[in-house]
Coordinates of C-alpha atoms in Angstrom, one line a residue:
X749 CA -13.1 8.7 6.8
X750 CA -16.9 6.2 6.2
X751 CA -18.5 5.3 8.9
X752 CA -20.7 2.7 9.4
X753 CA -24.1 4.0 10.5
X754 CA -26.2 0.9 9.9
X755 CA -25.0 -2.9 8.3
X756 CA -28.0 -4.7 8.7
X757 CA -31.2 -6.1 5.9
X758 CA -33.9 -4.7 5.6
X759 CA -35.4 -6.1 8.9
X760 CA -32.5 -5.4 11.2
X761 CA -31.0 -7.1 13.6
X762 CA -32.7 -8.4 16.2
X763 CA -35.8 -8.8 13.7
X764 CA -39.4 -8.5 15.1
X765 CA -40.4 -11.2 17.4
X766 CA -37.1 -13.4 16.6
X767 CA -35.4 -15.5 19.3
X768 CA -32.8 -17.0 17.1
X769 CA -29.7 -17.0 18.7
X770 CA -28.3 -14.2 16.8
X771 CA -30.9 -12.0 17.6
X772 CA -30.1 -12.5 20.8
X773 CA -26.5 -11.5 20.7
X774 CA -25.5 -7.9 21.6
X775 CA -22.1 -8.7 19.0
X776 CA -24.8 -8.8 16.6
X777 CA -27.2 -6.1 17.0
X778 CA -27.5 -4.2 13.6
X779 CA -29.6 -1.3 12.4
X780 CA -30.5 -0.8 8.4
X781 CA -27.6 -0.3 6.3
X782 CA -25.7 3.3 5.6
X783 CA -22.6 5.0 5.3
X784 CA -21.1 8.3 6.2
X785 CA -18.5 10.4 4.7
X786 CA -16.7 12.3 7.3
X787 CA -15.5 15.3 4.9
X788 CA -15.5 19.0 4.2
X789 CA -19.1 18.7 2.8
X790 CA -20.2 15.5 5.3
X791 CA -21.9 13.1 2.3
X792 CA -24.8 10.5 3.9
X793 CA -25.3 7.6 1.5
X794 CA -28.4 6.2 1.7
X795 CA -30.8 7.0 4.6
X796 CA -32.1 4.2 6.6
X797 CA -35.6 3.8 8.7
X798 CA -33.1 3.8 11.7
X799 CA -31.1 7.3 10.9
X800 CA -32.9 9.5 13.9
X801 CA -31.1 6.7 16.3
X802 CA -28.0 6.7 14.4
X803 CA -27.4 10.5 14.2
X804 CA -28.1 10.4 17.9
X805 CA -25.6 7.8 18.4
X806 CA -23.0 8.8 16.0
X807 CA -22.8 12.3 17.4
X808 CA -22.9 13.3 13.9
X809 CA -23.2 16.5 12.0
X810 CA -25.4 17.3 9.7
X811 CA -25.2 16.5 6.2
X812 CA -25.1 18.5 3.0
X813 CA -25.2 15.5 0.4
X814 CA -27.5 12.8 0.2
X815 CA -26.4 10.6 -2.1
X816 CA -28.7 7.5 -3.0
X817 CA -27.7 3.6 -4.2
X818 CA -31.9 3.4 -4.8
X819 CA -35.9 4.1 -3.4
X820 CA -36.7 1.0 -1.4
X821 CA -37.6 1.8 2.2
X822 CA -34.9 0.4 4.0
X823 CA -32.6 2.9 1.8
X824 CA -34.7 6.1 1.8
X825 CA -36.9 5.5 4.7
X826 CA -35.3 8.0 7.0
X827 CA -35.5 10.9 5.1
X828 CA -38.4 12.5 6.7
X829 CA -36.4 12.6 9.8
X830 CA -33.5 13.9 7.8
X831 CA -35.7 16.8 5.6
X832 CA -36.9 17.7 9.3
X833 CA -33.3 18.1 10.7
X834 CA -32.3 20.3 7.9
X835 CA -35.4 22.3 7.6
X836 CA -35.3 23.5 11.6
X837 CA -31.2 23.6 11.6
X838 CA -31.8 25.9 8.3
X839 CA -29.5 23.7 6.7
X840 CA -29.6 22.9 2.8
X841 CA -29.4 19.5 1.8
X842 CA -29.1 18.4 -1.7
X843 CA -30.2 14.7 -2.8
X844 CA -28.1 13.2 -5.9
X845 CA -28.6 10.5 -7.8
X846 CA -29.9 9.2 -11.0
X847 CA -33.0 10.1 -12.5
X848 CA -34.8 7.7 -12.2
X849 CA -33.8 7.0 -8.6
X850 CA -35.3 10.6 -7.6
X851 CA -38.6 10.4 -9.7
X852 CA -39.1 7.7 -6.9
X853 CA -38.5 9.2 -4.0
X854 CA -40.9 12.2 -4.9
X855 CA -43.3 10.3 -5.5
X856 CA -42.7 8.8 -1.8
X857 CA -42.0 12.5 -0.5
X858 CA -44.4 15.2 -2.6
X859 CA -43.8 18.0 0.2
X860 CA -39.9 17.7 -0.1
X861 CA -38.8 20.5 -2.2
X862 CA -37.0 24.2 -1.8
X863 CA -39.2 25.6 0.5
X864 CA -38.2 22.3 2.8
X865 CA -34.2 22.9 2.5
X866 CA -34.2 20.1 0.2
X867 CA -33.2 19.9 -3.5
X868 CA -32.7 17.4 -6.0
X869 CA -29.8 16.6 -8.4
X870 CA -30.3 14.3 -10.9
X871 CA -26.5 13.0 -12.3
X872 CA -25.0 9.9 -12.5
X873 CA -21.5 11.4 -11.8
X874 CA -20.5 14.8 -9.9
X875 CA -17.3 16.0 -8.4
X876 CA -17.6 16.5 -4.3
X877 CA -14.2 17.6 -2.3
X878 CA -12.4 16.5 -5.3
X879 CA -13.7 12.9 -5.2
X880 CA -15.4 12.2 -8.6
X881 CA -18.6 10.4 -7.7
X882 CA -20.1 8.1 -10.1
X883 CA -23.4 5.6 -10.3
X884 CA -23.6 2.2 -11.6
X885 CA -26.4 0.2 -12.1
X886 CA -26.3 -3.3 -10.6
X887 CA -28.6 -6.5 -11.2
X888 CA -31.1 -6.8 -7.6
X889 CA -32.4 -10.0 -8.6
X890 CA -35.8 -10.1 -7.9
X891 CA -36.3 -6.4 -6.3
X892 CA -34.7 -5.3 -10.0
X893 CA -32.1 -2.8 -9.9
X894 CA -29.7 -0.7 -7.7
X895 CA -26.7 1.2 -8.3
X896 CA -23.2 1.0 -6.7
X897 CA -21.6 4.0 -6.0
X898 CA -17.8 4.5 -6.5
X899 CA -15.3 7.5 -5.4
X900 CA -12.4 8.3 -7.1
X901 CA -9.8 11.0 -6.0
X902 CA -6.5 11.1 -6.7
X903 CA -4.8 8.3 -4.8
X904 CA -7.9 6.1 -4.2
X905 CA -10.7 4.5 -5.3
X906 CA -13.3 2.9 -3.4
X907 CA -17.5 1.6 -3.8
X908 CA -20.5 0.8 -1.7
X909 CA -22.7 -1.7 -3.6
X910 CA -25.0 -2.5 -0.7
X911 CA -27.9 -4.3 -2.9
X912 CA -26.4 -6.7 -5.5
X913 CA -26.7 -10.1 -7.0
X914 CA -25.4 -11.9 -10.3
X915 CA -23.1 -9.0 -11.5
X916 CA -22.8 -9.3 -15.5
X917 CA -19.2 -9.0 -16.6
X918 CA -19.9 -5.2 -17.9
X919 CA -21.6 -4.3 -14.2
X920 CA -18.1 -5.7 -13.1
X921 CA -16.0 -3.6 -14.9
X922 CA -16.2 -0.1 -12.4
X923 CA -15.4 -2.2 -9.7
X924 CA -11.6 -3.7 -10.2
X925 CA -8.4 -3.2 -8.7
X926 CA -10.1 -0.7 -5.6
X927 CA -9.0 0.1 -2.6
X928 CA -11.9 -0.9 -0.6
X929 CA -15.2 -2.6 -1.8
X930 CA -18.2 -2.0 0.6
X931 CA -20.3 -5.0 -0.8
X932 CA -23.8 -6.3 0.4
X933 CA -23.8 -10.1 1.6
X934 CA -27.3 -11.3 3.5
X935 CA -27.0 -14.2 4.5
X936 CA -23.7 -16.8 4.9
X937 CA -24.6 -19.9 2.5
X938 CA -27.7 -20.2 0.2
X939 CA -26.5 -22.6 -2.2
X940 CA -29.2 -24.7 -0.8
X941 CA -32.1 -22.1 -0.8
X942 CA -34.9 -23.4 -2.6
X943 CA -36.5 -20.0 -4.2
X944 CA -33.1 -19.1 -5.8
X945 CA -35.2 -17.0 -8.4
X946 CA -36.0 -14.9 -5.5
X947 CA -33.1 -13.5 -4.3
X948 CA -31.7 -10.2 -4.6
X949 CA -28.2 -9.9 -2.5
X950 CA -25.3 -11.9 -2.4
X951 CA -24.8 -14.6 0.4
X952 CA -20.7 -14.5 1.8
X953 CA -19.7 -17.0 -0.2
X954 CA -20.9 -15.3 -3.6
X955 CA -19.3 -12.1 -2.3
X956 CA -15.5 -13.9 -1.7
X957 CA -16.1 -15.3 -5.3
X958 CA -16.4 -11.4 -6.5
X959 CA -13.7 -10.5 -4.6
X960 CA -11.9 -13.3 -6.1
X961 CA -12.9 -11.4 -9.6
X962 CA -12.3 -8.0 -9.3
X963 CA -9.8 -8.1 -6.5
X964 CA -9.8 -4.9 -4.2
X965 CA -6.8 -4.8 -1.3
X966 CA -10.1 -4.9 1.6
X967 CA -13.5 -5.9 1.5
X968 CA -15.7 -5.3 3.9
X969 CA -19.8 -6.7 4.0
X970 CA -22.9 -5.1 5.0
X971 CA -26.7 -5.4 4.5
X972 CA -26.0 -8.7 6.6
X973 CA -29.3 -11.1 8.3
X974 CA -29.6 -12.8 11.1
X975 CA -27.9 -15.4 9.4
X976 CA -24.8 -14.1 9.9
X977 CA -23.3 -14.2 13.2
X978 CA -20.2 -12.2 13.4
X979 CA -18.7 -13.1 16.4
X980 CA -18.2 -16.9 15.4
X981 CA -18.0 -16.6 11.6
X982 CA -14.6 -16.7 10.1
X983 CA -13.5 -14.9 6.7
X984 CA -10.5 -14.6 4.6
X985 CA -7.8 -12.1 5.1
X986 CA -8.4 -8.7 4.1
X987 CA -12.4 -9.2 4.3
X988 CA -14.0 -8.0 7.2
X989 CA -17.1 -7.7 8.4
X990 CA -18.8 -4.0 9.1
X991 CA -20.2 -3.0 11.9
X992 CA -22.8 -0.2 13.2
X993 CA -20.6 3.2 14.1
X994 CA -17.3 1.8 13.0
X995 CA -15.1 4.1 11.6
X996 CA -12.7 3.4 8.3
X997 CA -9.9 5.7 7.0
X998 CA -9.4 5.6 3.2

C-alpha cells in the first residue's frame, strides 16, 4: 500500500504570506511531497522539510529504507528529523540511491554515518520485499536532473517521478504500460508562462499529454502549487489527484 505523506511544491500549500484563494482553502492544504510504502520493510521515498508533522499525523512506523528521487531541500530536507528518530529508537536506516544522489546529501549531512544508525547504498536498482527497484534519470529543466523511481514485482509495476519536465523519448521508455504513474504536475496551464526556459515540472496539461504517451491504467499528480485547486478542477478518467495521508493499494 503508498501513502501520500506530502503532494505539495516546494513552498507548500498555503505558501508564506499568500492570501490567494487556494491558500485559503482547507481542500487544499498540502505539505511537501513524499510517499510511503506500507511493507514488510516500510520504504519512505523522499523525505520532505514537513516529515516530523507527517509521521505524527500518519501514525507511521518507522522506516528502514530511504529511498531518494534527488538532493534538493524540499526532497531531503527532513532527514535530520528522520536520522534523529532512528538514532534514539536504535533503529537502522539505510539511504539508497544513485551515486551521485548520495555524494550530495553528505555533503548536506557530514555527521550522518554508522555511528548515527544511518548508512548509505549507492545502486541504481536493488531488490526490497521482492519488488525490484530501479532509478531513472529524468530531464528537471532548469533545476537539472532527477530520477523516477519504478517498482516492479511480479504482477505490477508502478513509478513516482515527482520532479520532471520534457521527457526525451529514451527517459520515456521505463515508464509504459504501468499500473500506476505517480507524476509531478505544478501548476494547471503554463502554456502562457513567459520564462518557459525556467521551468522544471510539468503543468496538468503536459502531464495528460504523457499519459496520453505511455499510457498507465491510473495516474495520479503531486508536487502540485497553489495553482491548482483541487476541489473545482476537473481531470480525465483514471487521473486523479493525490492528496496528503491518502492511502493507495497496488
Amino acid at each position: 500500500m503508498i501513502q501520500f505523506l506530502g503532494t505539495s511544491d516546494a513552498q507548500g500549500v498555503p505558501r508564506m504570506l499568500c492570501d490567494c484563494a487556494v491558500c485559503r482553502s482547507p481542500q487544499n492544504k498540502r505539505s511537501r511531497p513524499s510517499i510511503f510504502l506500507h511493507s514488510r520493510t516500510n520504504i519512505l521515498v523522499d523525505v520532505s522539510p514537513d516529515f516530523r508533522q507527517q509521521f505524527i499525523d500518519c501514525n507511521l512506523s518507522i522506516p528502514k529504507i530511504l529511498l531518494l528521487t534527488h538532493a534538493h531541500n524540499d526532497h531531503i530536507a527532513g532527514l535530520g528529523d528522520l536520522a534523529d528518530l532512528c538514532f534514539w529508537q536504535k533503529s537502522k536506516l539505510t539511504i539508497i540511491s544513485p551515486q551521485n544522489v548520495l555524494d550530495e546529501v553528505k555533503q548536506k549531512y557530514p555527521y550522518l554515518n554508522s555511528s548515527r544508525n544511518v548508512y548509505f547504498l549507492p545502486k541504481d536498482h536493488v531488490v526490497l520485499d521482492d519488488m525490484f527497484i530501479s532509478f531513472h534519470l529524468v530531464n528537471h529543466g532548469n533545476n537539472g536532473t532527477s530520477y523516477g523511481i519504478k517498482f516492479t514485482s511480479k504482477d505490477r509495476q508502478w513509478s513516482y517521478v515527482s520532479d520532471v519536465i520534457c521527457m526525451t523519448s529514451d527517459q520515456l521508455k521505463p515508464f509504459y504500460h504501468l499500473d500506476l504513474l505517480i507524476l509531478g504536475a505544478s501548476y494547471w496551464d503554463v502554456s502562457d508562462y513567459p520564462h518557459q526556459h525556467k521551468r522544471s515540472i510539468y503543468d496538468v496539461r503536459e502531464a495528460l499529454q504523457v499519459k496520453e504517451m505511455v499510457m498507465p491504467q491510473k495516474m495520479i499528480l503531486t508536487h502540485m502549487s497553489h495553482d491548482i485547486d483541487i476541489s473545482k478542477r476537473v481531470l480525465p478518467e483514471g487521473v486523479f489527484f493525490g492528496r496528503d495521508g491518502w492511502k493507495v493499494m497496488i
